[in-house]
CSV table of C-alpha atoms in Angstrom, one decimal:
chain,number,residue,atom,x,y,z
A,886,MET,CA,0.0,0.0,0.0
A,887,SER,CA,2.8,2.4,0.9
A,888,ALA,CA,4.5,1.7,-2.4
A,889,ALA,CA,1.3,2.5,-4.3
A,890,ILE,CA,1.0,5.8,-2.4
A,891,LEU,CA,4.5,6.8,-3.2
A,892,ILE,CA,4.0,6.0,-6.9
A,893,PHE,CA,0.8,8.0,-6.9
A,894,LYS,CA,2.5,11.0,-5.3
A,895,TYR,CA,5.4,10.8,-7.8
A,896,LEU,CA,3.1,10.6,-10.9
A,897,ASN,CA,0.9,13.4,-9.5
A,898,ARG,CA,3.9,15.7,-9.2
A,899,ARG,CA,5.1,14.8,-12.7
A,900,TYR,CA,1.7,15.7,-14.0
A,901,LYS,CA,1.6,19.0,-12.1
A,902,LYS,CA,5.0,19.9,-13.4
A,903,TYR,CA,4.0,19.0,-17.0
A,904,GLN,CA,0.9,21.2,-16.7
A,905,ALA,CA,2.8,24.1,-15.3
A,906,GLU,CA,5.4,24.0,-18.0
A,907,LYS,CA,2.8,23.6,-20.7
A,908,ASN,CA,0.9,26.7,-19.5
A,909,GLY,CA,4.2,28.7,-18.9
A,910,GLN,CA,3.6,28.9,-15.1
A,911,PRO,CA,6.3,28.6,-12.4
A,912,TYR,CA,6.5,25.3,-10.6
A,913,SER,CA,8.0,24.8,-7.2
A,914,GLU,CA,9.0,21.3,-5.9
A,915,LEU,CA,8.1,20.7,-2.3
A,916,ASP,CA,11.2,18.6,-1.9
A,917,ASP,CA,13.4,21.6,-2.8
A,918,GLU,CA,11.7,23.5,0.0
A,919,ASP,CA,12.1,20.7,2.5
A,920,LEU,CA,15.9,20.4,1.7
A,921,GLN,CA,16.6,24.1,1.9
A,922,PRO,CA,17.3,24.2,5.6
A,923,LEU,CA,19.9,21.5,5.2
A,924,TYR,CA,22.1,23.9,3.2
A,925,ASP,CA,21.8,26.8,5.7
A,926,GLU,CA,25.1,27.5,7.5
A,927,THR,CA,23.4,29.3,10.5
A,928,LEU,CA,21.4,27.3,13.1
A,929,PRO,CA,18.4,28.8,14.8
A,930,ASP,CA,20.5,29.7,17.8
A,931,GLY,CA,22.8,31.7,15.6
A,932,SER,CA,25.8,29.4,15.6
A,933,ARG,CA,27.6,28.6,12.3
A,934,ILE,CA,28.3,25.1,11.0
A,935,PRO,CA,30.2,23.8,8.0
A,936,PRO,CA,28.2,23.3,4.8
A,937,PRO,CA,27.5,19.8,3.6
A,938,THR,CA,30.2,18.2,1.5
A,939,ALA,CA,29.7,17.3,-2.2
A,940,GLU,CA,29.2,13.6,-1.2
A,941,GLU,CA,26.6,14.6,1.4
A,942,ILE,CA,24.7,16.8,-1.1
A,943,ASN,CA,24.6,13.9,-3.5
A,944,PHE,CA,23.5,11.5,-0.8
A,945,LEU,CA,20.7,13.9,0.2
A,946,GLN,CA,19.4,14.0,-3.3
A,947,ARG,CA,19.2,10.3,-3.7
A,948,ASN,CA,16.4,8.0,-2.4
A,949,GLY,CA,16.9,6.1,0.9
A,950,LEU,CA,20.3,4.5,1.3
A,951,GLY,CA,21.3,5.5,-2.2
A,952,ASN,CA,21.2,2.0,-3.6
A,953,GLY,CA,21.0,1.3,-7.3
A,954,LEU,CA,21.7,3.7,-10.2
A,955,ASP,CA,21.4,7.4,-9.8
A,956,TRP,CA,19.1,8.0,-12.7
A,957,LYS,CA,18.9,11.8,-12.1
A,958,ASN,CA,22.6,12.2,-12.5
A,959,TRP,CA,23.2,9.5,-15.1
A,960,ARG,CA,25.8,11.6,-17.0
A,961,LYS,CA,28.3,11.0,-14.3
A,962,TYR,CA,28.5,7.3,-15.3
A,963,PHE,CA,30.1,8.5,-18.6
A,964,THR,CA,32.9,10.5,-17.0
A,965,ARG,CA,36.4,9.3,-16.2
A,966,GLU,CA,36.4,10.9,-12.8
A,967,TYR,CA,33.6,8.8,-11.5
A,968,TYR,CA,35.4,5.5,-11.9
A,969,THR,CA,37.7,5.2,-8.9
A,970,PHE,CA,39.5,1.9,-8.3
A,971,LYS,CA,36.8,0.8,-5.8
A,972,LYS,CA,34.0,1.5,-8.3
A,973,LEU,CA,35.8,-0.3,-11.1
A,974,LEU,CA,36.0,-3.4,-8.8
A,975,SER,CA,32.3,-3.1,-8.0
A,976,VAL,CA,31.5,-2.9,-11.7
A,977,PHE,CA,33.8,-5.9,-12.5
A,978,PHE,CA,32.2,-8.2,-9.9
A,979,GLY,CA,28.8,-6.9,-10.8
A,980,LEU,CA,29.3,-8.0,-14.4
A,981,ILE,CA,30.6,-11.3,-13.3
A,982,GLY,CA,27.5,-11.8,-11.1
A,983,LEU,CA,25.2,-10.8,-14.0
A,984,THR,CA,27.0,-13.1,-16.4
A,985,LEU,CA,26.7,-16.1,-14.0
A,986,LEU,CA,23.0,-15.3,-13.4
A,987,ILE,CA,22.3,-15.3,-17.2
A,988,LEU,CA,24.3,-18.5,-17.7
A,989,SER,CA,22.4,-20.2,-14.8
A,990,VAL,CA,19.1,-19.4,-16.4
A,991,VAL,CA,20.1,-20.4,-20.0
A,992,TYR,CA,21.9,-23.6,-19.0
A,993,ASN,CA,19.7,-24.5,-16.0
A,994,SER,CA,19.2,-28.2,-17.0
A,995,LYS,CA,22.9,-28.8,-17.8
A,996,ILE,CA,24.0,-27.2,-14.5
A,997,LEU,CA,21.6,-29.4,-12.6
A,998,GLN,CA,22.8,-32.5,-14.4
A,999,TRP,CA,26.4,-31.5,-13.4
A,1000,LEU,CA,25.5,-30.8,-9.8
A,1001,ALA,CA,23.3,-33.9,-9.2
A,1002,PRO,CA,26.2,-36.4,-9.2
A,1003,ILE,CA,28.2,-34.2,-6.8
A,1004,GLY,CA,25.2,-34.0,-4.5
A,1005,GLU,CA,24.7,-37.8,-4.6
A,1006,LYS,CA,28.2,-38.3,-3.5
A,1007,TRP,CA,27.6,-35.9,-0.6
A,1008,ARG,CA,24.4,-37.8,0.4
A,1009,ALA,CA,26.2,-41.2,0.2
A,1010,LEU,CA,28.8,-40.1,2.7
A,1011,PRO,CA,28.2,-40.6,6.4
A,1012,GLY,CA,27.2,-37.2,7.7
A,1013,GLY,CA,27.4,-35.8,4.2
A,1014,TRP,CA,24.7,-33.3,5.1
A,1015,LEU,CA,27.3,-31.5,7.2
A,1016,ILE,CA,29.2,-30.5,4.0
A,1017,PRO,CA,26.7,-27.9,2.7
A,1018,ILE,CA,26.3,-26.6,6.3
A,1019,ALA,CA,30.0,-26.1,6.6
A,1020,ILE,CA,30.1,-24.4,3.1
A,1021,LEU,CA,27.3,-22.1,4.1
A,1022,ILE,CA,29.1,-21.1,7.3
A,1023,VAL,CA,32.2,-20.2,5.4
A,1024,LEU,CA,30.3,-18.3,2.8
A,1025,SER,CA,28.8,-16.1,5.5
A,1026,TYR,CA,31.9,-14.0,5.7
A,1027,PRO,CA,32.5,-11.2,3.3
A,1028,PRO,CA,33.5,-10.9,0.5
A,1029,LEU,CA,32.5,-14.5,-0.2
A,1030,PHE,CA,29.2,-15.2,-1.8
A,1031,GLY,CA,27.2,-18.0,-3.3
A,1032,GLN,CA,24.8,-19.1,-0.5
A,1033,GLU,CA,22.0,-19.2,-3.0
A,1034,VAL,CA,23.8,-21.8,-5.1
A,1035,ILE,CA,24.3,-24.1,-2.0
A,1036,CYS,CA,20.7,-23.7,-1.0
A,1037,THR,CA,19.6,-24.7,-4.5
A,1038,VAL,CA,21.9,-27.8,-4.3
A,1039,CYS,CA,20.3,-28.7,-1.0
A,1040,GLY,CA,16.9,-28.7,-2.7
A,1041,VAL,CA,18.3,-30.7,-5.7
A,1042,VAL,CA,19.9,-33.4,-3.5
A,1043,TRP,CA,17.7,-33.7,-0.4
A,1044,GLY,CA,14.4,-32.3,-1.5
A,1045,THR,CA,12.3,-29.5,0.0
A,1046,GLY,CA,12.0,-30.8,3.6
A,1047,LEU,CA,15.4,-32.0,4.6
A,1048,GLY,CA,17.1,-29.6,2.1
A,1049,PHE,CA,15.5,-26.6,3.8
A,1050,ALA,CA,16.6,-27.9,7.3
A,1051,ILE,CA,20.2,-28.2,6.1
A,1052,ALA,CA,20.1,-24.8,4.4
A,1053,ALA,CA,18.5,-23.2,7.5
A,1054,ALA,CA,21.0,-24.7,9.9
A,1055,GLY,CA,24.0,-23.5,7.8
A,1056,THR,CA,22.5,-20.0,7.4
A,1057,VAL,CA,21.6,-19.5,11.0
A,1058,VAL,CA,24.9,-20.9,12.4
A,1059,GLY,CA,27.0,-18.9,9.9
A,1060,GLU,CA,25.2,-15.6,10.6
A,1061,ILE,CA,25.4,-16.1,14.3
A,1062,ILE,CA,29.2,-16.7,14.2
A,1063,GLU,CA,29.7,-13.7,11.9
A,1064,PHE,CA,27.6,-11.6,14.3
A,1065,PHE,CA,29.7,-12.4,17.3
A,1066,VAL,CA,33.0,-12.2,15.5
A,1067,PHE,CA,32.4,-8.6,14.4
A,1068,ARG,CA,30.8,-7.6,17.6
A,1069,LEU,CA,33.7,-8.8,19.7
A,1070,ALA,CA,36.5,-7.9,17.3
A,1071,CYS,CA,35.4,-4.7,15.6
A,1072,ARG,CA,32.7,-3.0,17.8
A,1073,GLY,CA,35.2,-0.4,19.0
A,1074,ARG,CA,35.7,0.7,15.3
A,1075,SER,CA,32.0,1.2,14.7
A,1076,GLY,CA,32.4,5.0,14.9
A,1077,LYS,CA,35.1,5.1,12.2
A,1078,PHE,CA,33.1,3.0,9.8
A,1079,GLU,CA,30.0,5.1,10.3
A,1080,GLU,CA,32.0,8.3,9.8
A,1081,LYS,CA,33.7,7.0,6.6
A,1082,SER,CA,30.6,5.5,4.9
A,1083,LEU,CA,27.3,7.5,4.6
A,1084,VAL,CA,25.3,4.3,3.8
A,1085,TRP,CA,26.8,2.5,6.8
A,1086,GLY,CA,26.3,5.4,9.2
A,1087,LEU,CA,22.7,6.0,8.1
A,1088,LEU,CA,21.7,2.3,8.3
A,1089,ALA,CA,23.4,2.1,11.8
A,1090,ARG,CA,21.4,5.1,12.9
A,1091,ILE,CA,18.0,3.8,11.8
A,1092,THR,CA,18.9,0.4,13.2
A,1093,ARG,CA,19.4,1.9,16.7
A,1094,THR,CA,16.2,3.9,16.5
A,1095,GLY,CA,14.0,1.5,14.6
A,1096,GLY,CA,14.4,-1.6,16.8
A,1097,PHE,CA,13.3,-5.1,15.7
A,1098,THR,CA,11.2,-4.0,12.7
A,1099,ILE,CA,14.2,-2.4,11.0
A,1100,VAL,CA,16.4,-5.5,11.7
A,1101,LEU,CA,13.7,-7.7,10.2
A,1102,MET,CA,13.0,-5.5,7.1
A,1103,ALA,CA,16.8,-5.3,6.4
A,1104,ARG,CA,17.0,-9.1,6.6
A,1105,LEU,CA,14.1,-9.5,4.2
A,1106,SER,CA,15.2,-6.8,1.8
A,1107,PHE,CA,17.7,-7.0,-1.1
A,1108,LEU,CA,20.5,-5.6,1.1
A,1109,PRO,CA,23.4,-8.2,1.2
A,1110,SER,CA,23.2,-10.2,4.4
A,1111,HIS,CA,27.0,-9.9,4.8
A,1112,PHE,CA,26.6,-6.1,5.1
A,1113,THR,CA,23.6,-6.0,7.3
A,1114,THR,CA,24.8,-8.6,9.8
A,1115,ILE,CA,28.1,-6.6,10.3
A,1116,VAL,CA,26.2,-3.3,10.7
A,1117,PHE,CA,23.8,-4.9,13.3
A,1118,ALA,CA,26.7,-6.4,15.2
A,1119,MET,CA,28.8,-3.2,15.4
A,1120,ALA,CA,25.7,-0.9,16.0
A,1121,GLY,CA,24.9,-2.7,19.2
A,1122,THR,CA,21.7,-4.6,18.0
A,1123,ASN,CA,20.3,-6.9,20.7
A,1124,PHE,CA,21.3,-10.5,19.8
A,1125,TRP,CA,17.9,-12.0,20.4
A,1126,LYS,CA,16.2,-9.5,18.2
A,1127,PHE,CA,18.7,-10.3,15.5
A,1128,LEU,CA,18.1,-14.1,16.0
A,1129,VAL,CA,14.4,-13.8,15.7
A,1130,ALA,CA,14.7,-11.6,12.6
A,1131,LEU,CA,17.2,-14.2,11.1
A,1132,ILE,CA,14.8,-17.1,11.7
A,1133,VAL,CA,11.8,-15.2,10.2
A,1134,SER,CA,13.9,-14.3,7.1
A,1135,LEU,CA,14.7,-17.9,6.4
A,1136,ILE,CA,11.9,-17.6,3.8
A,1137,GLN,CA,14.6,-16.5,1.4
A,1138,PRO,CA,16.8,-19.7,1.5
A,1139,PHE,CA,13.6,-21.7,1.5
A,1140,THR,CA,12.8,-20.1,-1.9
A,1141,TYR,CA,16.1,-21.4,-3.4
A,1142,VAL,CA,15.7,-24.8,-1.8
A,1143,TYR,CA,12.2,-25.2,-3.3
A,1144,LEU,CA,13.3,-24.0,-6.7
A,1145,GLY,CA,16.1,-26.5,-6.7
A,1146,ALA,CA,13.7,-29.4,-5.7
A,1147,VAL,CA,11.3,-28.4,-8.5
A,1148,ALA,CA,14.1,-28.0,-11.0
A,1149,ILE,CA,15.4,-31.5,-10.5
A,1150,GLN,CA,11.9,-32.9,-10.8
A,1151,LYS,CA,11.5,-31.0,-14.1
A,1152,ALA,CA,14.9,-32.4,-15.3
A,1153,GLU,CA,13.7,-35.9,-14.4
A,1154,HIS,CA,10.3,-35.3,-16.0
A,1155,LYS,CA,8.5,-35.8,-12.7
A,1156,GLU,CA,7.2,-32.2,-12.4
A,1157,ASP,CA,3.4,-31.7,-12.2
A,1158,ASN,CA,1.3,-28.5,-12.8
A,1159,THR,CA,0.9,-28.0,-9.1
A,1160,SER,CA,4.6,-27.9,-8.4
A,1161,GLN,CA,5.2,-25.4,-11.3
A,1162,THR,CA,2.4,-23.1,-9.9
A,1163,VAL,CA,3.8,-23.2,-6.4
A,1164,SER,CA,7.3,-22.5,-7.7
A,1165,THR,CA,6.1,-19.5,-9.6
A,1166,LEU,CA,4.1,-18.2,-6.6
A,1167,THR,CA,7.0,-18.7,-4.3
A,1168,THR,CA,9.3,-16.7,-6.5
A,1169,VAL,CA,6.8,-13.9,-7.0
A,1170,ALA,CA,6.1,-13.7,-3.2
A,1171,SER,CA,9.9,-13.6,-2.4
A,1172,VAL,CA,10.4,-10.7,-4.8
A,1173,ILE,CA,7.4,-8.8,-3.5
A,1174,ILE,CA,8.5,-9.2,0.1
A,1175,GLY,CA,12.0,-8.1,-0.8
A,1176,LEU,CA,10.7,-5.0,-2.6
A,1177,ALA,CA,8.3,-4.1,0.2
A,1178,ALA,CA,11.1,-4.5,2.8
A,1179,MET,CA,13.5,-2.3,0.7
A,1180,LEU,CA,10.8,0.4,0.3
A,1181,TYR,CA,10.3,0.4,4.1
A,1182,ILE,CA,14.0,0.8,4.7
A,1183,ASN,CA,14.3,3.6,2.2
A,1184,VAL,CA,11.3,5.5,3.8
A,1185,LYS,CA,12.9,5.3,7.2
A,1186,ALA,CA,16.2,6.3,5.8
A,1187,ASN,CA,14.7,9.4,4.1
A,1188,LYS,CA,13.2,10.5,7.4
A,1189,ALA,CA,16.4,10.1,9.3
A,1190,LYS,CA,18.7,11.5,6.6
A,1191,PRO,CA,18.3,15.3,7.5
A,1192,ASP,CA,19.3,14.8,11.1
A,1193,PHE,CA,22.0,12.4,10.2
A,1194,ILE,CA,23.7,14.9,7.8
A,1195,THR,CA,23.3,17.8,10.2
A,1196,GLU,CA,25.0,15.7,13.0
A,1197,ARG,CA,27.9,15.0,10.7
A,1198,ARG,CA,28.3,18.8,10.0
A,1199,LEU,CA,28.1,19.5,13.8
A,1200,ALA,CA,30.8,16.8,14.3
A,1201,ARG,CA,33.1,18.5,11.9
A,1202,ARG,CA,32.5,21.9,13.6
A,1203,ALA,CA,33.4,20.3,17.0
A,1204,GLU,CA,36.5,18.8,15.5
A,1205,ALA,CA,37.5,22.2,14.1
A,1206,PHE,CA,37.2,23.8,17.6
A,1207,GLU,CA,39.2,21.0,19.2
A,1208,SER,CA,42.0,21.2,16.7
A,1209,ARG,CA,42.1,25.1,16.9
A,1210,ALA,CA,41.8,25.6,20.6
A,1211,GLY,CA,42.8,22.3,22.0
A,1212,SER,CA,39.6,22.2,24.0
A,1213,PRO,CA,36.2,20.5,23.6
A,1214,GLY,CA,34.0,22.2,21.0
A,1215,PRO,CA,30.3,23.1,21.0
A,1216,SER,CA,27.8,20.3,21.7
A,1217,ARG,CA,27.0,18.0,18.8
A,1218,SER,CA,23.4,17.5,19.8
A,1219,ILE,CA,20.7,19.0,17.5
A,1220,THR,CA,17.1,19.7,17.5
A,1221,PRO,CA,15.4,17.2,15.2
A,1222,PHE,CA,15.0,18.5,11.7
A,1223,GLN,CA,11.5,19.9,11.0
A,1224,GLY,CA,10.6,19.7,7.4
A,1225,THR,CA,7.3,20.2,5.7
A,1226,ARG,CA,7.1,16.4,5.0
A,1227,PRO,CA,9.5,13.5,5.5
A,1228,SER,CA,9.5,12.3,1.9
A,1229,SER,CA,12.1,11.1,-0.5
A,1230,PRO,CA,14.4,13.8,-1.9
A,1231,THR,CA,14.5,12.1,-5.2
A,1232,LEU,CA,10.7,12.0,-5.9
A,1233,SER,CA,10.9,15.5,-7.3
A,1234,GLY,CA,11.8,16.2,-10.8
A,1235,GLY,CA,14.7,18.5,-9.9
A,1236,PRO,CA,16.6,18.1,-6.6
A,1237,TYR,CA,17.6,21.3,-4.8
A,1238,GLN,CA,21.0,22.5,-6.0
A,1239,ALA,CA,23.2,23.8,-3.3
A,1240,PRO,CA,25.0,27.2,-3.8
A,1241,LYS,CA,28.1,26.9,-5.9
A,1242,GLY,CA,31.1,26.2,-3.7
A,1243,ALA,CA,28.9,25.2,-0.8
A,1244,GLU,CA,31.3,22.4,0.2
A,1245,SER,CA,34.4,24.6,0.2
A,1246,GLN,CA,33.2,28.2,0.7
A,1247,TYR,CA,34.4,28.4,4.3
A,1248,SER,CA,37.2,27.0,6.3
A,1249,TYR,CA,35.9,24.8,9.2
A,1250,ALA,CA,38.1,26.6,11.6
A,1251,SER,CA,36.3,29.8,11.0
A,1252,PHE,CA,32.9,28.7,12.4
A,1253,ASP,CA,32.1,30.5,15.6
A,1254,THR,CA,29.2,30.4,18.0
A,1255,VAL,CA,27.3,33.5,18.9
């Protein structure tokens, strides 16, 4: 329902803008008015703060956590400056993943015929079911991936029931181990990660304020489980909340297990119409749940983003005072941002453009309080 409302609002704005341009009338985007206070360099109490950086301005103008392609600024993808070494690596691995996905769809039957004998050897071994569990545990750690393939193999070899039990055991144990490893080893570095990455910092913020619902939605969404588990661990998420969300989100590995079981039946010509229908419904339901969860995360992120960016600016001001005077700077606490509506900054046709040089117009050391 919320997705339909957002789409309706977006189309309604596009129509109003079209009518205004057609009649030669001025058109003002509400999103631009909402974002205007975020570029002000004077707080209501008269104190000055640094302007947002170019990265923060771009983050404000994108929807939610900024996932996916930035369609409004698509030209940047055709500039040499955009492709840093890190982005080139992301593109490279993304293309590899897309290629493997296409090949798995095109050569589905041949892949299953190749995997079936391997799975049969596993099943013939005493305790062979421990092999996929061990693999799933290892694949829980970044940057490794491929849990979906192992879950599918479980469905091919052991069927839906036992296959899901094996996949669930490997997933739960692997995620729990990853959770505690990063909580015990890296929790002290959480602040550095949140300061360095806008996406990490914003997700950690809404995780702390959103409670169990955010944890569950993040697990059900299309966000990589590697990433979310580490964020939860380092952000101080309660373990039992994480565990319950993890168990509920096992619907995702179940989808792959069931698809594997149906696929091997099809390859052996044992599939019936009911199995095909259930397979289709399972896939559609999994996609819808993932989209709805991702939408929920982005809505919460849009609401928290103004305060989040302002806090980062206040932190830079405090650091400037400390480095200049060698004493603690002004407080970093803020009054929650009050906009006309907590909507997505990218649902407007033209995001607010900050004044030229906003990110470098002033030196941080020059900001004083009144």
